Short mmCIF file of C-alpha atoms in Angstrom, two decimals:
data_model
loop_
_atom_site.label_atom_id
_atom_site.label_comp_id
_atom_site.label_asym_id
_atom_site.label_seq_id
_atom_site.Cartn_x
_atom_site.Cartn_y
_atom_site.Cartn_z
CA MET H 1 215.20 -34.79 -53.52
CA LYS H 2 216.54 -33.33 -56.72
CA LEU H 3 219.23 -35.68 -58.10
CA THR H 4 222.05 -33.50 -59.44
CA PHE H 5 225.78 -33.99 -59.56
CA ARG H 6 225.98 -31.93 -56.40
CA SER H 7 223.94 -34.56 -54.58
CA LEU H 8 225.84 -36.87 -52.26
CA LEU H 9 223.42 -39.64 -53.25
CA LEU H 10 224.58 -39.49 -56.86
CA LYS H 11 228.23 -39.24 -55.85
CA ILE H 12 228.05 -42.24 -53.54
CA PHE H 13 226.17 -44.17 -56.24
CA LEU H 14 228.88 -43.39 -58.81
CA TRP H 15 231.64 -44.21 -56.34
CA PHE H 16 230.00 -47.57 -55.63
CA TRP H 17 229.86 -48.56 -59.27
CA ALA H 18 233.37 -47.24 -59.86
CA THR H 19 234.55 -49.51 -57.05
CA VAL H 20 232.72 -52.51 -58.54
CA ILE H 21 234.08 -51.86 -62.05
CA VAL H 22 237.67 -51.19 -60.97
CA THR H 23 237.66 -54.22 -58.69
CA GLY H 24 236.25 -56.39 -61.47
CA ILE H 25 238.85 -55.16 -63.95
CA SER H 26 241.59 -55.84 -61.42
CA LEU H 27 240.35 -59.37 -60.88
CA VAL H 28 240.17 -60.04 -64.60
CA LEU H 29 243.65 -58.65 -65.19
CA THR H 30 245.04 -60.70 -62.32
CA PHE H 31 243.33 -63.78 -63.70
CA MET H 32 244.60 -63.17 -67.23
CA LEU H 33 248.13 -62.05 -66.55
CA GLU H 34 249.11 -64.51 -63.86
CA PRO H 35 251.09 -67.38 -65.43
CA ARG H 36 249.79 -70.81 -64.50
CA GLY H 37 249.65 -74.36 -65.79
CA VAL H 38 246.65 -76.51 -66.46
CA PRO H 39 245.80 -78.65 -63.42
CA ALA H 40 246.80 -82.30 -63.91
CA GLN H 41 243.29 -83.56 -63.24
CA TRP H 42 242.09 -81.68 -66.33
CA HIS H 43 244.74 -83.05 -68.73
CA SER H 44 242.80 -86.10 -69.85
CA THR H 45 239.57 -84.16 -70.46
CA LEU H 46 241.33 -81.44 -72.43
CA ALA H 47 243.37 -83.99 -74.37
CA GLU H 48 240.28 -85.96 -75.38
CA THR H 49 238.51 -82.79 -76.53
CA ALA H 50 241.54 -81.74 -78.58
CA ARG H 51 242.01 -85.27 -79.94
CA TYR H 52 238.46 -85.30 -81.31
CA SER H 53 238.91 -82.07 -83.33
CA GLY H 54 242.45 -83.00 -84.32
CA THR H 55 241.45 -86.43 -85.64
CA ILE H 56 238.88 -84.83 -87.95
CA ALA H 57 241.52 -82.33 -89.18
CA VAL H 58 244.04 -85.16 -89.89
CA GLU H 59 241.47 -87.28 -91.72
CA THR H 60 240.39 -84.30 -93.80
CA LEU H 61 244.02 -83.55 -94.63
CA GLU H 62 244.81 -87.11 -95.76
CA ARG H 63 241.55 -87.54 -97.65
CA GLU H 64 241.00 -84.14 -99.27
CA GLY H 65 244.30 -82.30 -98.97
CA THR H 66 245.72 -79.26 -97.21
CA SER H 67 243.12 -76.81 -98.53
CA ALA H 68 240.23 -78.84 -97.08
CA ALA H 69 242.03 -79.22 -93.74
CA SER H 70 242.62 -75.46 -93.59
CA SER H 71 238.95 -74.83 -94.37
CA TYR H 72 237.92 -77.12 -91.55
CA LEU H 73 240.23 -75.36 -89.07
CA ASP H 74 238.94 -71.96 -90.24
CA ARG H 75 235.36 -73.07 -89.57
CA LEU H 76 236.46 -74.29 -86.14
CA VAL H 77 238.04 -70.95 -85.38
CA HIS H 78 234.95 -69.12 -86.63
CA ASP H 79 232.56 -71.20 -84.53
CA THR H 80 234.56 -71.17 -81.30
CA SER H 81 236.77 -68.06 -81.62
CA LEU H 82 239.63 -70.35 -80.56
CA LYS H 83 242.78 -70.91 -82.60
CA ALA H 84 243.81 -74.32 -83.94
CA CYS H 85 246.72 -75.49 -86.12
CA LEU H 86 248.05 -78.72 -87.64
CA PHE H 87 251.81 -79.41 -87.77
CA ASP H 88 253.87 -82.24 -89.11
CA ILE H 89 255.90 -84.29 -86.65
CA SER H 90 258.92 -82.03 -87.14
CA GLY H 91 256.95 -78.95 -86.04
CA ARG H 92 256.30 -77.28 -89.41
CA GLY H 93 252.86 -75.83 -89.96
CA ILE H 94 250.54 -77.60 -92.39
CA ALA H 95 247.09 -76.04 -91.96
CA GLY H 96 245.55 -73.22 -89.96
CA HIS H 97 246.22 -69.52 -89.35
CA GLY H 98 248.27 -67.90 -86.59
CA CYS H 99 250.23 -71.08 -86.03
CA GLU H 100 253.16 -69.12 -84.59
CA THR H 101 251.11 -69.00 -81.39
CA PHE H 102 251.66 -72.73 -80.93
CA GLN H 103 255.15 -72.96 -82.43
CA MET H 104 256.98 -73.34 -79.14
CA MET H 105 254.52 -75.95 -77.90
CA ALA H 106 254.88 -77.90 -81.16
CA THR H 107 258.66 -77.78 -80.85
CA ARG H 108 258.53 -79.17 -77.32
CA VAL H 109 256.15 -81.94 -78.39
CA THR H 110 258.57 -82.84 -81.21
CA GLY H 111 261.44 -83.13 -78.79
CA LEU H 112 259.66 -84.76 -75.84
CA LYS H 113 257.21 -86.91 -77.81
CA THR H 114 254.47 -86.16 -75.26
CA SER H 115 251.47 -83.89 -74.97
CA GLU H 116 251.95 -80.27 -73.91
CA PHE H 117 249.53 -78.20 -71.82
CA GLY H 118 249.51 -74.49 -70.98
CA MET H 119 247.25 -71.65 -69.85
CA VAL H 120 247.30 -68.12 -71.27
CA PHE H 121 244.71 -65.40 -70.48
CA GLY H 122 242.45 -68.02 -68.91
CA ILE H 123 242.44 -70.15 -72.07
CA ALA H 124 243.88 -73.67 -72.03
CA ARG H 125 246.27 -74.66 -74.83
CA VAL H 126 246.89 -78.26 -75.83
CA ALA H 127 249.38 -79.74 -78.28
CA LEU H 128 249.44 -83.52 -78.83
CA ILE H 129 250.61 -86.15 -81.33
CA LEU H 130 248.00 -87.79 -83.58
CA ASN H 131 248.42 -90.78 -85.93
CA GLY H 132 246.91 -90.62 -89.38
CA ASN H 133 245.41 -93.51 -91.33
CA SER H 134 248.47 -93.39 -93.60
CA GLY H 135 250.73 -94.12 -90.64
CA ARG H 136 252.19 -90.59 -90.55
CA GLN H 137 252.27 -88.64 -87.29
CA TYR H 138 251.02 -85.09 -86.87
CA ILE H 139 250.94 -82.52 -84.09
CA PHE H 140 247.61 -80.85 -83.46
CA ALA H 141 247.55 -77.69 -81.30
CA THR H 142 244.42 -75.85 -80.20
CA GLU H 143 242.93 -73.54 -77.62
CA LEU H 144 240.13 -74.77 -75.37
CA PRO H 145 237.85 -73.03 -72.85
CA ALA H 146 238.99 -74.72 -69.66
CA GLY H 147 236.37 -73.05 -67.44
CA PRO H 148 236.90 -71.17 -64.17
CA ARG H 149 237.52 -74.26 -62.08
CA ALA H 150 240.26 -75.46 -64.39
CA ALA H 151 241.71 -71.95 -64.65
CA ALA H 152 241.79 -71.51 -60.91
CA GLY H 153 242.98 -75.04 -60.52
CA PHE H 154 242.02 -74.97 -56.83
CA ASN H 155 245.33 -73.22 -56.23
CA ARG H 156 245.25 -71.62 -52.81
CA THR H 157 247.99 -69.12 -53.63
CA THR H 158 246.18 -68.04 -56.80
CA PHE H 159 242.94 -67.67 -54.86
CA LEU H 160 244.62 -65.51 -52.21
CA VAL H 161 246.37 -63.35 -54.80
CA GLN H 162 243.18 -62.69 -56.75
CA TRP H 163 241.07 -61.83 -53.74
CA GLY H 164 243.93 -59.92 -52.16
CA VAL H 165 244.03 -57.71 -55.23
CA ALA H 166 240.26 -57.30 -55.04
CA PHE H 167 240.38 -56.25 -51.40
CA LEU H 168 243.30 -53.89 -51.95
CA VAL H 169 241.70 -52.17 -54.92
CA SER H 170 238.26 -51.89 -53.33
CA GLY H 171 239.84 -50.81 -50.03
CA PHE H 172 241.84 -48.09 -51.78
CA VAL H 173 238.78 -46.77 -53.62
CA CYS H 174 236.76 -46.85 -50.38
CA TYR H 175 239.61 -45.02 -48.63
CA LEU H 176 239.47 -42.27 -51.25
CA LEU H 177 235.69 -42.06 -50.82
CA THR H 178 236.07 -41.93 -47.04
CA ARG H 179 238.64 -39.16 -47.27
CA TYR H 180 236.43 -37.28 -49.68
CA LEU H 181 233.48 -37.47 -47.27
CA THR H 182 235.22 -37.17 -43.89
CA ALA H 183 237.92 -34.57 -44.60
CA PRO H 184 235.46 -31.64 -44.58
CA ILE H 185 233.66 -33.12 -41.56
CA LEU H 186 236.94 -33.31 -39.63
CA ARG H 187 237.68 -29.76 -40.72
CA LEU H 188 234.24 -28.69 -39.47
CA ARG H 189 234.88 -30.44 -36.15
CA ALA H 190 238.23 -28.69 -35.71
CA ALA H 191 236.65 -25.34 -36.57
CA SER H 192 233.85 -25.99 -34.06
CA GLN H 193 236.40 -26.71 -31.33
CA GLN H 194 238.32 -23.54 -32.17
CA LEU H 195 235.10 -21.54 -32.14
CA ALA H 196 234.11 -23.05 -28.78
CA SER H 197 237.55 -22.20 -27.34
CA GLY H 198 237.00 -18.53 -28.14
CA ASP H 199 238.65 -18.10 -31.55
CA LEU H 200 235.73 -16.42 -33.27
CA SER H 201 237.74 -15.71 -36.42
CA THR H 202 237.97 -19.40 -37.34
CA ARG H 203 236.29 -20.57 -40.53
CA ALA H 204 235.67 -24.08 -41.87
CA SER H 205 235.51 -23.73 -45.66
CA SER H 206 238.62 -21.65 -46.33
CA THR H 207 240.48 -24.58 -47.94
CA ILE H 208 237.49 -26.29 -49.60
CA ALA H 209 235.32 -23.37 -50.58
CA SER H 210 234.76 -24.73 -54.09
CA ARG H 211 233.05 -27.91 -52.95
CA GLN H 212 229.55 -27.99 -54.43
CA ASP H 213 227.42 -30.48 -52.50
CA GLU H 214 225.50 -30.79 -49.24
CA ILE H 215 228.68 -30.90 -47.16
CA GLY H 216 229.98 -27.78 -48.91
CA ASP H 217 226.68 -26.06 -48.14
CA LEU H 218 227.03 -27.12 -44.49
CA LEU H 219 230.53 -25.64 -44.28
CA ARG H 220 229.42 -22.38 -45.82
CA ASP H 221 226.44 -22.23 -43.43
CA PHE H 222 228.83 -22.83 -40.53
CA ASP H 223 231.02 -19.97 -41.72
CA ALA H 224 228.01 -17.71 -42.01
CA MET H 225 226.97 -18.66 -38.47
CA ALA H 226 230.53 -18.07 -37.18
CA SER H 227 230.64 -14.66 -38.85
CA ARG H 228 227.32 -13.73 -37.27
CA ILE H 229 228.43 -14.92 -33.83
CA GLU H 230 231.70 -13.01 -34.18
CA ALA H 231 229.83 -9.85 -35.10
CA LEU H 232 227.38 -10.22 -32.19
CA VAL H 233 230.06 -11.01 -29.60
CA SER H 234 232.34 -8.26 -30.87
CA GLY H 235 229.46 -5.83 -30.67
CA GLN H 236 228.67 -6.95 -27.15
CA ARG H 237 232.30 -6.62 -26.05
CA GLN H 238 232.58 -3.19 -27.61
CA LEU H 239 229.34 -2.14 -25.93
CA ILE H 240 230.64 -3.26 -22.53
CA SER H 241 233.89 -1.39 -23.10
CA ASP H 242 232.17 1.78 -24.32
CA VAL H 243 229.58 1.83 -21.52
CA SER H 244 232.27 1.20 -18.90
CA HIS H 245 234.36 4.08 -20.20
CA GLU H 246 231.35 6.39 -20.37
CA LEU H 247 230.41 5.57 -16.77
CA ARG H 248 233.79 6.77 -15.51
CA SER H 249 232.92 10.45 -16.04
CA PRO H 250 229.58 10.57 -14.15
CA LEU H 251 231.13 8.38 -11.44
CA ALA H 252 233.94 10.88 -11.00
CA ARG H 253 231.39 13.73 -10.82
CA LEU H 254 229.40 11.81 -8.19
CA ASN H 255 232.52 11.46 -6.05
CA VAL H 256 233.13 15.20 -6.31
CA ALA H 257 229.49 15.87 -5.42
CA LEU H 258 229.83 13.54 -2.42
CA ASP H 259 232.85 15.47 -1.13
CA LEU H 260 231.00 18.79 -1.59
CA GLY H 261 227.99 17.40 0.25
CA ARG H 262 230.14 16.40 3.20
CA GLN H 263 231.73 19.83 3.31
CA ARG H 264 228.33 21.53 3.39
CA LYS H 265 226.30 19.10 5.52
CA GLY H 266 229.02 17.53 7.64
CA ASN H 267 229.32 13.83 8.35
CA ASP H 268 226.17 11.85 7.73
CA PRO H 269 225.68 8.01 7.65
CA ALA H 270 223.99 8.40 4.29
CA PHE H 271 227.23 9.78 2.84
CA ASP H 272 229.10 6.71 4.09
CA GLN H 273 226.63 4.41 2.34
CA MET H 274 226.89 6.48 -0.83
CA GLU H 275 230.69 6.22 -0.66
CA GLN H 276 230.51 2.42 -0.35
CA ASP H 277 228.13 2.19 -3.29
CA LEU H 278 230.34 4.43 -5.42
CA ALA H 279 233.40 2.34 -4.51
CA LEU H 280 231.55 -0.84 -5.46
CA LEU H 281 230.43 0.75 -8.73
CA ASN H 282 233.98 1.88 -9.46
CA GLU H 283 235.28 -1.65 -8.81
CA MET H 284 232.61 -3.15 -11.06
CA ILE H 285 233.45 -0.75 -13.89
CA GLY H 286 237.14 -1.59 -13.53
CA ARG H 287 236.44 -5.27 -13.76
CA LEU H 288 234.16 -4.78 -16.77
CA LEU H 289 236.98 -2.96 -18.53
CA THR H 290 239.33 -5.81 -17.64
CA ILE H 291 236.94 -8.38 -19.15
CA ALA H 292 236.50 -6.29 -22.29
CA LYS H 293 240.26 -5.90 -22.64
CA LEU H 294 240.87 -9.64 -22.25
CA ASP H 295 238.11 -10.55 -24.70
CA VAL H 296 239.25 -8.12 -27.40
CA SER H 297 243.03 -8.13 -27.12
CA ALA H 298 243.96 -11.35 -25.34
CA ARG H 299 246.66 -12.12 -27.88
CA GLN H 300 248.42 -8.79 -27.29
CA VAL H 301 248.94 -9.33 -23.54
CA PRO H 302 252.70 -9.07 -22.79
CA MET H 303 254.04 -12.26 -21.20
CA VAL H 304 257.34 -13.25 -19.62
CA GLN H 305 258.64 -16.29 -17.78
CA LEU H 306 257.75 -15.97 -14.09
CA ASP H 307 257.95 -17.97 -10.88
CA LEU H 308 254.38 -19.05 -10.28
CA THR H 309 255.19 -20.54 -6.87
CA ASP H 310 256.44 -17.21 -5.61
CA LEU H 311 253.43 -15.41 -7.09
CA VAL H 312 250.91 -17.72 -5.39
CA SER H 313 252.76 -17.60 -2.06
CA GLN H 314 252.47 -13.78 -2.09
CA ILE H 315 248.74 -14.04 -2.76
CA VAL H 316 248.33 -16.50 0.12
CA ARG H 317 250.28 -14.28 2.54
CA ASP H 318 248.13 -11.24 1.69
CA ALA H 319 244.90 -13.25 1.82
CA ASN H 320 245.75 -14.60 5.28
CA PHE H 321 245.39 -11.13 6.81
CA GLU H 322 241.81 -10.89 5.53
CA ALA H 323 241.06 -14.50 6.52
CA ARG H 324 242.17 -14.10 10.15
CA VAL H 325 239.70 -11.25 10.69
CA LEU H 326 236.92 -13.66 9.59
CA ASP H 327 238.21 -16.51 11.82
CA ARG H 328 239.47 -18.37 8.78
CA GLY H 329 242.87 -19.25 7.35
CA VAL H 330 244.75 -20.10 4.16
CA GLN H 331 247.24 -22.97 3.90
CA PHE H 332 249.71 -23.21 1.03
CA THR H 333 251.58 -26.33 -0.14
CA ALA H 334 253.91 -26.55 -3.15
CA GLU H 335 256.15 -29.42 -4.19
CA GLY H 336 258.73 -27.09 -5.70
CA PRO H 337 259.27 -23.94 -7.75
CA TYR H 338 257.24 -23.87 -10.98
CA PHE H 339 257.65 -21.51 -13.90
CA VAL H 340 255.08 -20.42 -16.45
CA ARG H 341 255.02 -17.90 -19.24
CA GLY H 342 252.47 -15.25 -18.44
CA ASN H 343 251.52 -11.78 -17.29
CA ALA H 344 252.23 -11.43 -13.56
CA GLU H 345 249.61 -8.72 -12.98
CA LEU H 346 246.79 -10.63 -14.69
CA LEU H 347 247.66 -13.97 -13.10
CA HIS H 348 247.95 -12.34 -9.66
CA GLY H 349 244.48 -10.84 -9.99
CA ALA H 350 242.91 -14.02 -11.36
CA ILE H 351 244.29 -16.38 -8.69
CA GLU H 352 243.61 -13.83 -5.95
CA ASN H 353 239.96 -13.63 -7.04
CA VAL H 354 239.59 -17.40 -6.64
CA VAL H 355 241.39 -17.46 -3.25
CA ARG H 356 239.36 -14.57 -1.83
CA ASN H 357 236.16 -16.15 -3.10
CA ALA H 358 237.10 -19.38 -1.27
CA ILE H 359 237.86 -17.42 1.94
CA HIS H 360 234.46 -15.80 1.75
CA TYR H 361 232.59 -19.11 1.52
CA THR H 362 234.63 -21.45 3.71
CA ASP H 363 233.10 -22.09 7.14
CA PRO H 364 234.44 -20.17 10.16
CA GLY H 365 237.18 -22.06 11.91
CA THR H 366 238.36 -23.76 8.66
CA SER H 367 241.19 -22.99 6.29
CA VAL H 368 241.31 -22.69 2.52
CA GLU H 369 243.85 -25.16 1.13
CA VAL H 370 245.98 -23.99 -1.81
CA THR H 371 248.22 -26.67 -3.36
CA MET H 372 250.51 -26.66 -6.38
CA GLU H 373 251.88 -29.68 -8.21
CA PHE H 374 253.41 -30.70 -11.53
CA MET H 375 251.34 -32.64 -14.08
CA ARG H 376 252.80 -34.23 -17.20
CA GLN H 377 250.65 -35.11 -20.19
CA PRO H 378 251.77 -36.81 -23.43
CA LYS H 379 252.68 -33.57 -25.25
CA GLU H 380 252.78 -30.91 -22.56
CA ALA H 381 253.40 -30.30 -18.86
CA PHE H 382 251.13 -28.28 -16.60
CA VAL H 383 251.21 -26.66 -13.20
CA ARG H 384 248.08 -27.57 -11.25
CA ILE H 385 246.79 -25.09 -8.68
CA ALA H 386 244.02 -26.51 -6.48
CA ILE H 387 242.05 -24.11 -4.24
CA ARG H 388 239.76 -25.98 -1.87
CA ASP H 389 237.37 -24.47 0.68
CA TYR H 390 235.14 -26.09 3.30
CA GLY H 391 231.94 -24.25 2.57
CA PRO H 392 228.53 -25.50 1.43
CA GLY H 393 229.65 -26.24 -2.15
CA LEU H 394 227.39 -25.64 -5.14
CA PRO H 395 224.61 -27.45 -6.98
CA GLU H 396 226.12 -29.48 -9.82
CA SER H 397 224.21 -27.43 -12.39
CA GLU H 398 225.91 -24.24 -11.20
CA LEU H 399 229.54 -25.40 -11.44
CA VAL H 400 230.01 -24.15 -15.01
CA ASN H 401 227.87 -21.04 -14.71
CA ILE H 402 229.92 -19.45 -11.91
CA PHE H 403 232.52 -18.39 -14.49
CA ARG H 404 230.00 -16.32 -16.45
CA PRO H 405 229.98 -12.51 -15.97
CA PHE H 406 227.42 -11.22 -13.44
CA TYR H 407 226.34 -14.75 -12.54
CA ARG H 408 225.55 -15.41 -8.89
CA VAL H 409 224.12 -18.55 -7.37
CA ALA H 410 220.43 -18.22 -6.54
CA ASP H 411 220.95 -18.20 -2.76
CA ALA H 412 223.76 -15.65 -2.91
CA ARG H 413 222.55 -12.99 -5.29
CA ASP H 414 222.84 -10.03 -2.98
CA ARG H 415 226.08 -8.13 -3.10
CA GLN H 416 226.73 -8.73 0.58
CA SER H 417 227.40 -12.43 -0.02
CA GLY H 418 227.62 -12.90 -3.75
CA GLY H 419 229.75 -9.92 -4.80
CA THR H 420 229.45 -8.47 -8.29
CA GLY H 421 229.72 -11.80 -10.11
CA LEU H 422 232.77 -10.70 -12.09
CA GLY H 423 235.75 -12.09 -10.14
CA LEU H 424 235.54 -15.67 -11.39
CA ALA H 425 234.63 -14.49 -14.90
CA ILE H 426 237.86 -12.48 -15.01
CA ALA H 427 239.81 -15.46 -13.65
CA ASP H 428 238.38 -17.68 -16.41
CA ARG H 429 239.42 -15.28 -19.15
CA VAL H 430 242.88 -14.70 -17.73
CA ILE H 431 243.59 -18.43 -17.42
CA ARG H 432 242.35 -19.12 -20.97
CA THR H 433 244.46 -16.22 -22.25
CA HIS H 434 247.48 -18.04 -20.81
CA GLY H 435 246.56 -21.29 -22.58
CA GLY H 436 245.23 -22.93 -19.42
CA THR H 437 241.92 -24.14 -18.06
CA ILE H 438 239.90 -23.51 -14.92
CA GLY H 439 237.06 -25.58 -13.53
CA ALA H 440 235.17 -26.25 -10.32
CA GLN H 441 233.85 -29.36 -8.65
CA ASN H 442 232.29 -30.29 -5.33
CA ALA H 443 234.64 -31.97 -2.85
CA THR H 444 234.17 -34.45 -0.04
CA PRO H 445 233.91 -33.51 2.85
CA PRO H 446 231.61 -30.71 1.61
CA GLY H 447 233.32 -27.81 -0.05
CA LEU H 448 234.28 -26.43 -3.45
CA LEU H 449 237.48 -27.33 -5.31
CA VAL H 450 238.65 -24.97 -8.06
CA GLU H 451 241.37 -26.42 -10.30
CA ILE H 452 243.62 -24.26 -12.47
CA LEU H 453 245.96 -25.77 -15.08
CA LEU H 454 248.67 -23.59 -16.64
CA PRO H 455 251.32 -24.72 -19.18
CA GLU H 456 254.67 -25.20 -17.41
CA CYS H 457 257.73 -23.77 -19.18
CA GLY H 458 260.54 -24.64 -16.78
CA ILE H 459 261.13 -28.18 -18.14
CA ASP H 460 262.38 -29.14 -21.60
CA LEU H 461 259.97 -31.78 -22.82
CA THR H 462 261.91 -32.56 -25.97
#
């Protein structure tokens, strides 16, 4: 693998170390800036350490003078990088540099006559009174490395604050990394769902086209695939539409030729069969044109608010005439009037296709059951239309395929029993055009249940 800045490996590596560094800096800053005192159990140790250095400074001062004492304190500062100063008992500086750092501590020691302890930036500060050999008193102030245990002081609050900051900072950086990695993946998922629902114009990388890594490449490949699929499907739809239109003319000429043949030869059973075949061909062409129209211009279908209950009841009444001839029936049950926004002609044809298909397959002496009910979901309400027959049902593997154009179940491929294989395909496209769904499942006792869900518009859900 070539390691470039486009590589996710390098980016994740850099993000990891950025998280470590930022978290470490945050911990150090929290440790340094949080005000705290020196734990009491460390006072004696720090005082003894300071007393040792301070005693040497006082002896040097009394024996060799101020210059020698200052030199000693300078060497101490040089060796330890820690400040130290010597004051008289009134708080005035005698030896050392940067004594203003300890001025307030020296003043408090002068007033309280006791040792003073403090902690700044993780460094302990001590100021205490020392007695010289001459009997004079001095104040010695110095910085000492207290160590992490003394700095933390076993303070539970301090511990929680420090690690809370660490978790917050690292969590925030990880959140940014997660967003950086998952945002395009979520976008790709949404685009995949839109593509699967039939919106072939959807693209994934429109908002993040400049991303230059493996995920960016994946998004661009997805867009290329979507463009290719859109071109292929559009070409197929256009081909179906063009062929269907072109077949209209020879079909019309065949009908004219059939009429002329009857006039010349008289009635003949062969002419009747030819007429049936031409009628079936004409119906198939009409349905192909309907599918092509729905696939290409579904969004331009005019829609109005309509009474779906009344529409379905009309379909059931008409279908009952056909069913009685076949020793079958159709029963309709609705809990109330339901309204949807749609195209009455398209919905009538789609639901009628499903009902007539159920009549064809239900056993003689049984009735197709058509029921309507209201279904509420968190953000939307639906009208559910259930069409249930009492036929042989379908193999589970065929339940999705029956909505494909020209698809017929293996044991019903002939046109006598299986039709043209376009009725349910048209129903599927019409229902999806109206923002709904259609599906089939086997029922118990044996039979097929087709469920249609359409968005309900008669209730204000706000």
